Short mmCIF file of C-alpha atoms in Angstrom, two decimals:
data_model
loop_
_atom_site.label_atom_id
_atom_site.label_comp_id
_atom_site.label_asym_id
_atom_site.label_seq_id
_atom_site.Cartn_x
_atom_site.Cartn_y
_atom_site.Cartn_z
CA MET A 849 4.80 27.10 1.84
CA SER A 850 3.92 23.42 2.40
CA LEU A 851 0.36 24.17 1.25
CA CYS A 852 1.68 25.70 -1.99
CA VAL A 853 3.86 22.65 -2.58
CA SER A 854 0.87 20.36 -2.03
CA VAL A 855 -1.20 22.33 -4.49
CA VAL A 856 1.55 22.11 -7.21
CA LEU A 857 2.00 18.37 -6.63
CA LEU A 858 -1.75 17.83 -6.76
CA GLN A 859 -1.90 19.56 -10.13
CA LEU A 860 0.94 17.35 -11.37
CA VAL A 861 -0.74 14.07 -10.38
CA GLY A 862 -4.36 15.05 -10.59
CA THR A 863 -5.29 13.30 -13.83
CA SER A 864 -6.53 9.81 -14.63
CA LEU A 865 -4.34 6.81 -14.17
CA CYS A 866 -6.42 3.70 -14.60
CA GLN A 867 -9.71 1.92 -15.35
CA PHE A 868 -11.76 3.65 -16.69
CA PRO A 869 -10.65 7.33 -17.23
CA ARG A 870 -13.75 9.43 -16.74
CA LEU A 871 -12.78 11.62 -19.69
CA CYS A 872 -12.92 8.66 -22.05
CA ALA A 873 -15.86 6.73 -20.58
CA ASN A 874 -18.61 8.05 -22.93
CA SER A 875 -20.20 7.33 -26.25
CA GLU A 876 -17.68 9.39 -28.17
CA GLY A 877 -14.77 7.55 -26.70
CA LEU A 878 -16.33 4.14 -27.34
CA ARG A 879 -17.28 5.12 -30.90
CA THR A 880 -13.85 6.44 -31.85
CA LYS A 881 -12.00 3.94 -29.70
CA GLU A 882 -9.67 6.73 -28.78
CA CYS A 883 -8.58 7.78 -25.28
CA CYS A 884 -6.17 10.66 -25.66
CA PRO A 885 -7.30 13.30 -23.22
CA VAL A 886 -6.14 16.93 -23.39
CA TRP A 887 -3.54 18.01 -20.94
CA GLU A 888 -4.65 21.28 -19.44
CA GLY A 889 -1.09 22.52 -19.20
CA ASP A 890 -1.01 23.38 -22.92
CA GLY A 891 -4.48 22.48 -24.17
CA SER A 892 -3.30 19.72 -26.47
CA ALA A 893 -4.01 15.99 -26.51
CA CYS A 894 -1.39 14.08 -24.50
CA GLY A 895 0.52 17.38 -23.93
CA ALA A 896 1.87 17.09 -27.47
CA LEU A 897 2.57 20.82 -27.84
CA SER A 898 4.88 20.61 -24.81
CA GLY A 899 6.56 17.43 -25.96
CA ARG A 900 5.10 15.38 -23.11
CA GLY A 901 3.61 12.74 -25.44
CA PHE A 902 1.41 12.01 -28.46
CA CYS A 903 -1.70 10.10 -29.44
CA THR A 904 -0.90 6.82 -31.22
CA GLU A 905 -2.10 3.37 -32.14
CA VAL A 906 -1.96 0.73 -29.47
CA GLN A 907 0.33 -2.11 -30.49
CA VAL A 908 -0.55 -5.33 -28.62
CA SER A 909 1.57 -8.42 -28.43
CA ASP A 910 0.61 -11.34 -30.66
CA GLU A 911 2.84 -13.84 -28.85
CA PRO A 912 0.95 -17.13 -28.19
CA HIS A 913 -0.32 -17.80 -24.72
CA GLY A 914 -0.64 -21.16 -22.95
CA PRO A 915 -3.33 -23.82 -23.27
CA GLN A 916 -5.17 -22.86 -20.07
CA TYR A 917 -7.63 -20.65 -22.00
CA PRO A 918 -8.66 -22.17 -25.31
CA HIS A 919 -11.12 -19.48 -26.45
CA SER A 920 -10.71 -16.35 -28.55
CA GLY A 921 -12.63 -13.21 -29.18
CA ILE A 922 -15.23 -13.71 -26.39
CA ASP A 923 -13.81 -11.74 -23.44
CA ASP A 924 -13.21 -7.94 -23.29
CA ARG A 925 -9.84 -8.53 -21.58
CA GLU A 926 -8.33 -10.40 -24.45
CA ARG A 927 -5.67 -8.36 -26.18
CA TRP A 928 -6.29 -5.51 -23.74
CA PRO A 929 -7.38 -2.74 -24.23
CA LEU A 930 -8.50 -3.20 -27.85
CA ALA A 931 -12.12 -4.02 -27.01
CA PHE A 932 -12.48 -0.45 -25.68
CA PHE A 933 -9.69 1.71 -27.18
CA ASN A 934 -7.12 1.27 -29.93
CA ARG A 935 -5.52 4.75 -29.61
CA THR A 936 -4.08 6.14 -26.39
CA CYS A 937 -1.34 8.50 -25.25
CA ARG A 938 2.23 7.46 -25.40
CA CYS A 939 4.29 9.55 -23.04
CA ALA A 940 7.93 10.68 -23.55
CA GLY A 941 10.82 10.67 -21.11
CA ASN A 942 9.71 10.62 -17.47
CA TYR A 943 6.20 11.82 -18.28
CA GLY A 944 3.26 9.58 -17.48
CA GLY A 945 -0.47 9.43 -16.87
CA VAL A 946 -3.34 8.84 -19.14
CA ASN A 947 -2.77 12.28 -20.75
CA CYS A 948 0.95 12.56 -20.03
CA GLY A 949 0.23 15.30 -17.49
CA GLU A 950 1.91 13.32 -14.71
CA CYS A 951 5.27 11.79 -14.02
CA ARG A 952 6.46 8.21 -14.12
CA PHE A 953 6.63 6.42 -10.77
CA GLY A 954 9.44 7.90 -8.72
CA TYR A 955 9.75 11.18 -10.57
CA TRP A 956 8.41 14.61 -9.51
CA GLY A 957 8.50 18.22 -10.54
CA SER A 958 7.00 20.24 -13.36
CA ASN A 959 9.36 18.65 -15.85
CA CYS A 960 9.47 15.22 -14.10
CA ALA A 961 13.25 15.57 -13.70
CA GLU A 962 13.40 15.09 -9.91
CA TYR A 963 13.85 11.52 -8.70
CA ARG A 964 12.55 10.85 -5.14
CA GLU A 965 12.55 7.66 -3.19
CA SER A 966 9.89 6.94 -0.62
CA VAL A 967 10.17 4.33 2.12
CA ARG A 968 7.43 1.90 3.10
CA ARG A 969 7.55 0.99 6.78
CA ASN A 970 6.26 -1.83 9.07
CA ILE A 971 2.83 -0.88 10.36
CA LEU A 972 3.76 -2.29 13.77
CA THR A 973 6.71 0.13 14.15
CA LEU A 974 4.68 3.25 13.21
CA SER A 975 3.74 5.62 16.03
CA SER A 976 0.13 5.60 17.19
CA ALA A 977 -0.44 8.90 15.41
CA GLU A 978 0.94 7.45 12.18
CA GLN A 979 -1.16 4.33 12.45
CA GLN A 980 -4.33 6.36 13.00
CA LYS A 981 -3.50 8.67 10.09
CA PHE A 982 -3.26 5.60 7.87
CA ILE A 983 -6.65 4.28 9.07
CA SER A 984 -8.21 7.68 8.59
CA TYR A 985 -6.92 7.81 4.99
CA LEU A 986 -8.44 4.44 4.31
CA ASN A 987 -11.79 5.51 5.63
CA LEU A 988 -11.64 8.81 3.66
CA ALA A 989 -10.98 6.80 0.48
CA LYS A 990 -13.94 4.53 1.28
CA ASN A 991 -16.20 7.53 1.55
CA THR A 992 -15.02 9.73 -1.36
CA ILE A 993 -16.23 9.23 -4.91
CA SER A 994 -13.27 8.99 -7.34
CA ARG A 995 -12.86 12.22 -9.23
CA ASP A 996 -11.02 10.69 -12.17
CA TYR A 997 -12.28 7.12 -12.64
CA VAL A 998 -15.42 5.17 -13.25
CA ILE A 999 -16.12 1.44 -13.59
CA SER A 1000 -17.90 -0.43 -16.35
CA THR A 1001 -21.15 -2.10 -15.32
CA GLY A 1002 -21.58 -4.01 -18.62
CA THR A 1003 -19.51 -5.72 -21.22
CA ARG A 1004 -18.39 -3.85 -24.34
CA ALA A 1005 -21.04 -5.70 -26.44
CA GLU A 1006 -23.73 -4.49 -24.12
CA MET A 1007 -22.71 -0.87 -24.74
CA GLY A 1008 -23.64 -1.07 -28.43
CA GLU A 1009 -21.47 -1.23 -31.61
CA ASN A 1010 -21.02 2.58 -31.63
CA GLY A 1011 -21.08 3.07 -27.85
CA GLU A 1012 -24.65 4.31 -27.91
CA ASN A 1013 -25.28 2.76 -24.49
CA PRO A 1014 -22.22 3.52 -22.31
CA LEU A 1015 -22.45 1.52 -19.11
CA PHE A 1016 -20.24 3.22 -16.59
CA SER A 1017 -20.78 4.16 -12.92
CA ASP A 1018 -19.21 6.30 -10.20
CA ILE A 1019 -17.32 4.49 -7.40
CA ASN A 1020 -15.44 5.54 -4.32
CA THR A 1021 -11.67 5.61 -4.35
CA TYR A 1022 -11.11 2.54 -2.14
CA ASP A 1023 -13.75 0.38 -3.94
CA LEU A 1024 -12.26 1.41 -7.30
CA PHE A 1025 -9.27 -0.90 -6.53
CA VAL A 1026 -11.53 -3.62 -5.11
CA TRP A 1027 -13.48 -3.59 -8.34
CA MET A 1028 -10.22 -3.63 -10.41
CA HIS A 1029 -9.01 -6.73 -8.49
CA TYR A 1030 -12.36 -8.37 -9.14
CA TYR A 1031 -12.37 -7.51 -12.85
CA VAL A 1032 -8.90 -8.81 -13.55
CA SER A 1033 -9.64 -12.14 -11.88
CA ARG A 1034 -13.31 -12.74 -12.82
CA ASP A 1035 -14.50 -15.70 -14.78
CA ALA A 1036 -15.00 -15.37 -18.59
CA PHE A 1037 -18.55 -15.33 -19.90
CA LEU A 1038 -19.13 -17.90 -22.64
CA GLY A 1039 -22.77 -17.02 -23.40
CA GLY A 1040 -25.81 -17.87 -21.35
CA PRO A 1041 -26.52 -17.85 -17.61
CA GLY A 1042 -23.86 -19.70 -15.62
CA ASN A 1043 -21.85 -20.60 -18.72
CA VAL A 1044 -18.42 -19.45 -17.81
CA TRP A 1045 -14.73 -20.37 -18.11
CA ARG A 1046 -13.10 -20.42 -14.70
CA ASP A 1047 -9.46 -21.16 -15.52
CA ILE A 1048 -8.65 -17.60 -16.40
CA ASP A 1049 -7.03 -14.88 -14.35
CA PHE A 1050 -4.89 -12.01 -15.71
CA ALA A 1051 -3.16 -11.30 -12.39
CA HIS A 1052 -2.83 -14.58 -10.52
CA GLU A 1053 -1.51 -18.09 -10.98
CA SER A 1054 1.25 -17.19 -13.39
CA ALA A 1055 4.15 -14.81 -14.07
CA ALA A 1056 2.22 -11.46 -13.91
CA PHE A 1057 1.16 -12.07 -10.30
CA LEU A 1058 4.05 -10.01 -8.91
CA PRO A 1059 4.41 -7.25 -11.49
CA TRP A 1060 0.70 -6.69 -11.63
CA HIS A 1061 0.30 -6.35 -7.87
CA ARG A 1062 3.33 -4.04 -7.81
CA VAL A 1063 1.69 -1.61 -10.24
CA PHE A 1064 -1.67 -2.05 -8.32
CA LEU A 1065 -0.02 -0.91 -5.10
CA LEU A 1066 1.79 2.03 -6.74
CA HIS A 1067 -1.49 3.29 -8.14
CA TRP A 1068 -3.26 2.76 -4.86
CA GLU A 1069 -0.54 4.71 -3.06
CA ASN A 1070 -0.74 7.50 -5.60
CA GLU A 1071 -4.55 7.77 -5.25
CA ILE A 1072 -4.25 8.20 -1.53
CA ARG A 1073 -1.68 10.92 -2.02
CA LYS A 1074 -3.96 12.80 -4.42
CA LEU A 1075 -6.96 12.40 -2.21
CA THR A 1076 -5.28 13.61 1.00
CA GLY A 1077 -2.67 16.03 -0.34
CA ASP A 1078 -0.12 14.05 1.71
CA PHE A 1079 2.61 13.39 -0.90
CA ASN A 1080 4.83 11.78 1.72
CA PHE A 1081 2.37 8.97 2.25
CA THR A 1082 3.57 5.43 1.69
CA ILE A 1083 1.81 2.10 2.07
CA PRO A 1084 2.84 0.31 5.32
CA TYR A 1085 3.43 -3.41 5.29
CA TRP A 1086 2.81 -6.25 7.81
CA ASP A 1087 5.79 -8.43 8.33
CA TRP A 1088 3.97 -11.69 9.21
CA ARG A 1089 6.99 -13.97 9.35
CA ASP A 1090 6.73 -16.37 12.32
CA ALA A 1091 3.40 -14.81 13.41
CA GLN A 1092 1.16 -17.06 15.57
CA SER A 1093 -1.94 -14.82 15.19
CA CYS A 1094 -3.24 -11.82 13.31
CA GLU A 1095 -1.11 -9.18 14.95
CA VAL A 1096 -2.80 -6.34 13.11
CA CYS A 1097 -6.38 -7.46 14.04
CA THR A 1098 -6.78 -5.01 16.91
CA ASP A 1099 -9.23 -2.15 17.29
CA SER A 1100 -6.39 0.32 17.20
CA LEU A 1101 -5.26 -1.12 13.80
CA MET A 1102 -7.30 -3.15 11.30
CA GLY A 1103 -10.15 -4.14 13.62
CA GLY A 1104 -10.47 -6.76 16.34
CA ARG A 1105 -12.99 -9.59 16.58
CA SER A 1106 -16.52 -8.64 17.47
CA SER A 1107 -17.96 -9.99 20.73
CA LEU A 1108 -21.29 -10.30 18.98
CA SER A 1109 -20.09 -12.62 16.27
CA PRO A 1110 -16.66 -14.13 15.60
CA ASN A 1111 -17.04 -13.43 11.87
CA LEU A 1112 -17.57 -9.67 12.29
CA ILE A 1113 -15.26 -6.76 13.01
CA SER A 1114 -15.44 -5.19 16.49
CA PRO A 1115 -17.92 -2.16 16.65
CA ALA A 1116 -14.99 -0.26 18.17
CA SER A 1117 -13.30 -0.28 14.76
CA VAL A 1118 -14.22 1.99 11.88
CA PHE A 1119 -13.97 -1.05 9.59
CA SER A 1120 -17.02 -2.62 11.20
CA SER A 1121 -19.22 -0.15 9.24
CA TRP A 1122 -17.63 -0.93 5.82
CA LYS A 1123 -19.78 -2.61 3.20
CA VAL A 1124 -18.11 -5.00 0.77
CA ILE A 1125 -18.53 -5.28 -3.00
CA CYS A 1126 -17.91 -7.86 -5.66
CA THR A 1127 -18.06 -10.87 -3.29
CA GLN A 1128 -20.77 -12.95 -5.03
CA PRO A 1129 -19.18 -14.30 -8.28
CA GLU A 1130 -21.64 -17.14 -8.58
CA GLU A 1131 -24.54 -14.69 -8.53
CA TYR A 1132 -22.90 -12.57 -11.28
CA ASN A 1133 -22.23 -15.69 -13.30
CA SER A 1134 -25.81 -16.86 -13.06
CA ARG A 1135 -26.94 -13.49 -14.54
CA GLU A 1136 -23.90 -13.16 -16.89
CA ALA A 1137 -23.43 -9.74 -15.40
CA LEU A 1138 -20.46 -7.76 -14.05
CA CYS A 1139 -20.20 -6.62 -10.39
CA ASN A 1140 -21.77 -3.13 -10.30
CA ALA A 1141 -20.23 -2.18 -6.93
CA THR A 1142 -23.44 -2.38 -4.93
CA GLY A 1143 -22.84 -2.97 -1.22
CA GLU A 1144 -23.22 -6.62 -0.27
CA GLY A 1145 -23.03 -6.67 3.50
CA PRO A 1146 -20.35 -6.22 6.18
CA LEU A 1147 -16.64 -7.02 6.08
CA LEU A 1148 -16.11 -10.60 7.35
CA ARG A 1149 -13.04 -11.89 9.09
CA ASN A 1150 -12.42 -14.70 11.50
CA PRO A 1151 -8.64 -15.18 11.61
CA GLY A 1152 -7.29 -18.56 12.65
CA ASN A 1153 -10.55 -20.47 12.24
CA HIS A 1154 -9.70 -21.76 8.80
CA ASP A 1155 -9.39 -25.22 7.36
CA PRO A 1156 -6.19 -26.58 8.98
CA ASN A 1157 -5.85 -29.20 6.25
CA ARG A 1158 -5.63 -26.47 3.69
CA VAL A 1159 -3.35 -24.13 5.68
CA THR A 1160 -1.21 -26.09 8.11
CA ARG A 1161 0.61 -23.03 9.48
CA LEU A 1162 1.59 -19.41 8.76
CA PRO A 1163 4.75 -18.74 6.82
CA THR A 1164 8.06 -18.59 8.76
CA THR A 1165 11.33 -16.76 8.25
CA ALA A 1166 12.81 -20.07 6.94
CA ASP A 1167 10.02 -20.34 4.43
CA VAL A 1168 10.75 -16.87 3.09
CA ASP A 1169 14.46 -17.51 2.93
CA PHE A 1170 14.00 -20.76 1.03
CA THR A 1171 11.56 -19.06 -1.41
CA VAL A 1172 14.01 -16.14 -2.05
CA GLY A 1173 16.78 -18.63 -2.70
CA LEU A 1174 15.02 -20.25 -5.62
CA PRO A 1175 16.84 -19.10 -8.83
CA GLU A 1176 14.09 -19.63 -11.44
CA TYR A 1177 11.21 -17.14 -11.68
CA GLU A 1178 9.00 -19.46 -13.76
CA THR A 1179 9.22 -23.10 -14.76
CA GLY A 1180 7.31 -25.74 -16.68
CA PRO A 1181 3.71 -24.82 -17.43
CA MET A 1182 4.10 -21.48 -15.69
CA ASP A 1183 0.89 -21.89 -13.76
CA ARG A 1184 -0.17 -23.18 -10.34
CA PHE A 1185 1.36 -26.54 -11.03
CA ALA A 1186 4.87 -25.28 -11.63
CA ASN A 1187 7.70 -26.83 -9.55
CA MET A 1188 10.76 -24.95 -8.22
CA SER A 1189 9.28 -21.66 -9.41
CA PHE A 1190 9.97 -18.68 -7.19
CA ARG A 1191 6.64 -17.10 -8.27
CA ASN A 1192 4.65 -20.20 -7.68
CA VAL A 1193 6.10 -20.84 -4.22
CA LEU A 1194 5.66 -17.25 -3.17
CA GLU A 1195 2.13 -17.07 -4.46
CA GLY A 1196 1.40 -20.16 -2.44
CA PHE A 1197 0.67 -23.07 -4.79
CA ALA A 1198 4.00 -24.85 -3.99
CA SER A 1199 5.84 -25.85 -0.82
CA PRO A 1200 8.27 -23.38 0.74
CA GLU A 1201 10.23 -26.41 2.00
CA THR A 1202 10.62 -28.43 -1.22
CA GLY A 1203 9.60 -26.08 -4.02
CA MET A 1204 7.18 -28.72 -5.35
CA ALA A 1205 3.55 -27.88 -6.25
CA VAL A 1206 1.12 -28.97 -3.49
CA PRO A 1207 -2.44 -29.24 -4.87
CA GLY A 1208 -5.08 -28.91 -2.21
CA GLN A 1209 -2.79 -26.86 0.11
CA SER A 1210 -2.11 -23.15 0.42
CA THR A 1211 1.25 -21.69 1.51
CA MET A 1212 2.98 -18.31 1.65
CA HIS A 1213 0.76 -15.59 0.08
CA ASN A 1214 -2.30 -17.81 -0.25
CA ALA A 1215 -1.96 -19.02 3.37
CA LEU A 1216 -2.47 -15.51 4.73
CA HIS A 1217 -5.59 -14.98 2.64
CA LEU A 1218 -7.14 -18.25 3.87
CA PHE A 1219 -6.00 -17.66 7.47
CA MET A 1220 -8.20 -14.58 7.58
CA ASN A 1221 -11.18 -16.84 6.95
CA GLY A 1222 -13.58 -14.27 5.60
CA THR A 1223 -13.87 -11.74 2.80
CA MET A 1224 -10.09 -11.79 2.18
CA SER A 1225 -10.25 -15.55 1.49
CA SER A 1226 -12.06 -15.26 -1.88
CA VAL A 1227 -9.84 -13.97 -4.75
CA GLN A 1228 -12.32 -11.72 -6.49
CA GLY A 1229 -13.44 -9.84 -3.37
CA SER A 1230 -10.31 -10.12 -1.25
CA ALA A 1231 -9.23 -6.48 -1.68
CA ASN A 1232 -12.27 -5.38 0.38
CA ASP A 1233 -10.30 -6.17 3.51
CA PRO A 1234 -7.73 -3.40 4.15
CA ILE A 1235 -5.32 -6.08 5.46
CA PHE A 1236 -4.95 -6.95 1.73
CA VAL A 1237 -2.80 -3.85 1.22
CA LEU A 1238 -0.55 -4.59 4.14
CA HIS A 1239 -0.16 -8.20 3.12
CA HIS A 1240 0.60 -7.47 -0.53
CA ALA A 1241 3.15 -4.78 0.35
CA PHE A 1242 5.10 -7.39 2.24
CA ILE A 1243 4.76 -9.89 -0.63
CA ASP A 1244 6.16 -7.17 -2.94
CA SER A 1245 9.10 -6.72 -0.56
CA ILE A 1246 9.88 -10.44 -0.86
CA PHE A 1247 9.74 -10.07 -4.61
CA GLU A 1248 12.24 -7.20 -4.19
CA ARG A 1249 14.57 -9.37 -2.15
CA TRP A 1250 14.54 -11.97 -4.86
CA LEU A 1251 15.25 -9.42 -7.59
CA ARG A 1252 18.23 -8.05 -5.64
CA THR A 1253 19.51 -11.51 -4.84
CA HIS A 1254 19.41 -12.95 -8.37
CA GLN A 1255 19.53 -9.76 -10.54
CA PRO A 1256 17.64 -11.53 -13.34
CA LEU A 1257 17.78 -10.43 -16.96
CA ARG A 1258 14.62 -9.31 -18.72
CA ASN A 1259 14.50 -12.61 -20.64
CA SER A 1260 14.04 -14.41 -17.30
CA TYR A 1261 10.42 -13.29 -17.56
CA PRO A 1262 8.39 -15.48 -20.00
CA ARG A 1263 7.87 -13.90 -23.39
CA THR A 1264 5.56 -16.58 -24.81
CA ASN A 1265 3.32 -19.46 -23.73
CA ALA A 1266 2.35 -18.21 -20.32
CA PRO A 1267 -1.33 -18.34 -19.46
CA ILE A 1268 -3.36 -15.57 -21.19
CA GLY A 1269 -2.50 -12.08 -19.89
CA HIS A 1270 0.83 -13.10 -18.38
CA ASN A 1271 3.37 -12.87 -21.28
CA ASP A 1272 6.04 -10.19 -21.10
CA GLY A 1273 4.44 -7.92 -23.74
CA TYR A 1274 0.83 -8.24 -22.54
CA TYR A 1275 -0.70 -4.96 -21.21
CA MET A 1276 -1.95 -5.31 -17.64
CA VAL A 1277 -5.71 -5.55 -17.26
CA PRO A 1278 -7.43 -3.10 -16.53
CA PHE A 1279 -4.93 -0.23 -16.25
CA PHE A 1280 -4.92 3.04 -18.05
CA PRO A 1281 -2.35 4.20 -19.04
CA LEU A 1282 -1.00 1.00 -20.35
CA TYR A 1283 1.74 -1.08 -18.60
CA ARG A 1284 3.44 -4.16 -19.97
CA ASN A 1285 4.09 -6.98 -17.50
CA GLY A 1286 7.77 -7.26 -18.33
CA ASP A 1287 8.41 -3.56 -17.81
CA TYR A 1288 7.77 -4.05 -14.04
CA PHE A 1289 10.05 -7.04 -13.65
CA LEU A 1290 12.67 -4.67 -12.14
CA THR A 1291 13.81 -3.36 -8.76
CA ASP A 1292 11.65 -0.96 -6.78
CA LYS A 1293 14.40 1.58 -6.77
CA ALA A 1294 13.66 2.25 -10.45
CA LEU A 1295 10.01 3.01 -9.34
CA GLY A 1296 10.83 5.42 -6.52
CA TYR A 1297 10.28 3.42 -3.43
CA GLU A 1298 12.02 1.20 -0.86
CA TYR A 1299 11.29 -1.05 2.12
CA ALA A 1300 12.54 0.01 5.52
CA TYR A 1301 13.85 -3.41 6.51
CA LEU A 1302 15.75 -3.71 3.28
CA LEU A 1303 17.66 -0.44 3.75
CA ASP A 1304 21.36 -0.70 4.59
CA PRO A 1305 22.15 0.68 8.13
CA GLY A 1306 23.57 3.97 6.95
CA GLN A 1307 20.64 4.62 4.62
CA PHE A 1308 18.20 3.57 7.31
CA VAL A 1309 19.58 6.17 9.76
CA GLN A 1310 19.68 8.90 7.12
CA GLU A 1311 16.17 8.10 5.95
CA PHE A 1312 14.58 8.40 9.43
CA LEU A 1313 16.74 11.31 10.76
CA THR A 1314 16.41 13.47 7.58
CA PRO A 1315 12.72 14.37 8.11
CA TYR A 1316 13.35 15.53 11.63
CA LEU A 1317 16.41 17.53 10.55
CA GLN A 1318 14.46 19.14 7.81
CA GLN A 1319 11.77 20.08 10.25
CA ALA A 1320 14.37 21.54 12.59
CA GLU A 1321 15.87 23.51 9.76
CA GLN A 1322 12.54 25.07 8.97
CA ILE A 1323 11.88 26.17 12.53
CA TRP A 1324 15.45 26.91 13.70
CA GLN A 1325 14.66 30.53 14.42
CA TRP A 1326 11.93 29.48 16.82
CA LEU A 1327 14.17 26.90 18.41
CA LEU A 1328 16.91 29.45 18.95
CA GLY A 1329 14.48 31.94 20.42
CA ALA A 1330 13.03 29.27 22.69
CA GLY A 1331 16.57 28.33 23.76
CA ILE A 1332 17.50 31.94 24.66
CA LEU A 1333 14.24 32.50 26.52
CA GLY A 1334 14.63 29.16 28.36
CA ALA A 1335 18.20 30.17 29.38
CA ALA A 1336 16.99 33.57 30.65
CA ILE A 1337 14.25 32.08 32.69
CA ALA A 1338 16.61 29.45 34.15
CA THR A 1339 19.11 32.20 35.06
CA LEU A 1340 16.43 34.26 36.74
CA PHE A 1341 15.18 31.30 38.65
CA ALA A 1342 18.69 30.44 39.85
CA VAL A 1343 19.24 33.99 41.06
CA LEU A 1344 15.97 33.98 42.98
CA VAL A 1345 16.93 30.63 44.56
CA VAL A 1346 20.33 31.91 45.65
CA VAL A 1347 18.90 35.13 47.13
CA ALA A 1348 16.13 33.21 48.98
CA ARG A 1349 18.66 30.73 50.40
CA ARG A 1350 20.97 33.49 51.68
CA LYS A 1351 18.05 35.23 53.30
CA TRP A 1352 16.90 31.94 54.93
CA LYS A 1353 20.42 31.26 56.25
CA ARG A 1354 20.63 34.76 57.88
CA ASN A 1355 17.27 34.18 59.60
CA GLN A 1356 18.37 30.78 60.84
CA ARG A 1357 21.58 32.18 62.37
CA ARG A 1358 19.59 34.91 64.19
CA LYS A 1359 17.21 32.35 65.58
CA ARG A 1360 19.95 30.06 66.83
CA ALA A 1361 21.77 32.95 68.52
CA SER A 1362 18.62 34.03 70.27
CA SER A 1363 17.76 30.52 71.34
CA TYR A 1364 21.28 29.85 72.79
CA ALA A 1365 21.15 33.06 74.91
CA GLU A 1366 17.87 32.01 76.40
CA ARG A 1367 18.74 28.37 77.23
CA GLN A 1368 22.33 28.61 78.49
CA PRO A 1369 21.44 29.31 82.18
CA LEU A 1370 19.27 26.20 82.39
CA LEU A 1371 22.18 23.99 81.46
CA HIS A 1372 24.36 25.25 84.28
CA SER A 1373 21.69 25.40 86.97
CA SER A 1374 20.16 22.06 86.20
CA SER A 1375 20.16 19.48 89.01
CA GLU A 1376 21.38 16.98 86.34
CA GLU A 1377 24.46 18.96 85.44
CA GLY A 1378 27.23 16.69 84.27
CA SER A 1379 24.95 14.02 82.79
CA SER A 1380 25.84 12.79 79.37
CA TYR A 1381 22.50 13.92 77.89
CA GLN A 1382 22.99 17.58 79.04
CA THR A 1383 26.62 17.61 78.15
CA THR A 1384 25.88 16.41 74.70
CA LEU A 1385 23.06 18.89 74.37
#
């Protein structure tokens, strides 16, 4: 039965979710600028015949952005996704996905009417079997070509006015997300080798940092579920508060330090064989080219051997508590120089003791990246290191704590004048289907997940007892039979023990009687009659 359920769920979530949907990554899609794939359930675009959605014009926000990016019309990510598509599916109700063949986050079932909440747990509290399953899922994703997505290996201009030269490439499921993180944070090409604008990032250094990574993790989680058929899978987190070292850097988890080189992963870890992508931004800029996901060498990590002037210490519990207590989400310029901004302190550009921006230092989120002192320490290639997922899951949980503490209104999120890509109404680069930043400025319970350490005690007990009770319910007949059989065996064993003991006692009495009859004359005829020893005997 569980296999049938997995097949049904796989059919429900088996269509494209993000950059770039394979069904639209072709000359026809580029020429028409339309990405409204057919839903196989009824054979219509966007599942329109079943009322799941319809194909419509993309309406982008024209609200002004901040002064950090003074250019216009030169980067494909501006006014996303219009450089590629201006018609996409708009899904109704709880339906979702690029063709409305799926459900919104947190909803399940053929009609997307069932709400289900998953719990993300601390990786250090998982059983050894659960930890190894997580690592095996990561490695499977690293070695499996994505069925639904491709990446672009050239700019839209390089693909031709009518899409006659589509530049797309296959990529494995894990590296798909590495590439997406690179693409959203890469420099803007201004024309000519090495001529780039660096002060641009659609997912960092401003308001969208937390909503963007929240959606990123939800998609990553969903892709692992689709790939493995394990629809109970959730991303674990690493609670690094007060850590003095990289607690997850062991061969049984994310890989220990190699004895051959302090910058490499131990050969005993599967991650030692991983090849990284998108880690050479200067080389791409010199060629005015996009990362094409070619392997660029081994995963590097040397935790703790970072610049101590840049990162003075790892975050503490007190740091997190101070950060959560800040009431304002964004302040001032809404960038890395913002003071007393919850987002800027959590991201790591401001002090978790004073709330003031600290140029030249890295705290909180940024501190962990630099502490790893390797691939994870460079923004564009940081997602190559699987610790990235554990780290950002915990960052997301702190975001969740802040949301629950302050319960901000939607207008607490900036509507205008944030750096490009970060206003409320801006669609997140490079996701398909489309997601607005402000739509994910809300609690995780609306998205179908929770963090174990944020559960109330009653919910915590229920959450972790329920799976075992459900398993027991499924096999109660076997448990009952095993109990009856065990009781019968125990009864038989007890009877045999009693019979054997009685038989042994009878034999012992016979032996004693025989022995007494033989030895009695010796006592009376002994020359030592009357001695204490003999009398006692």
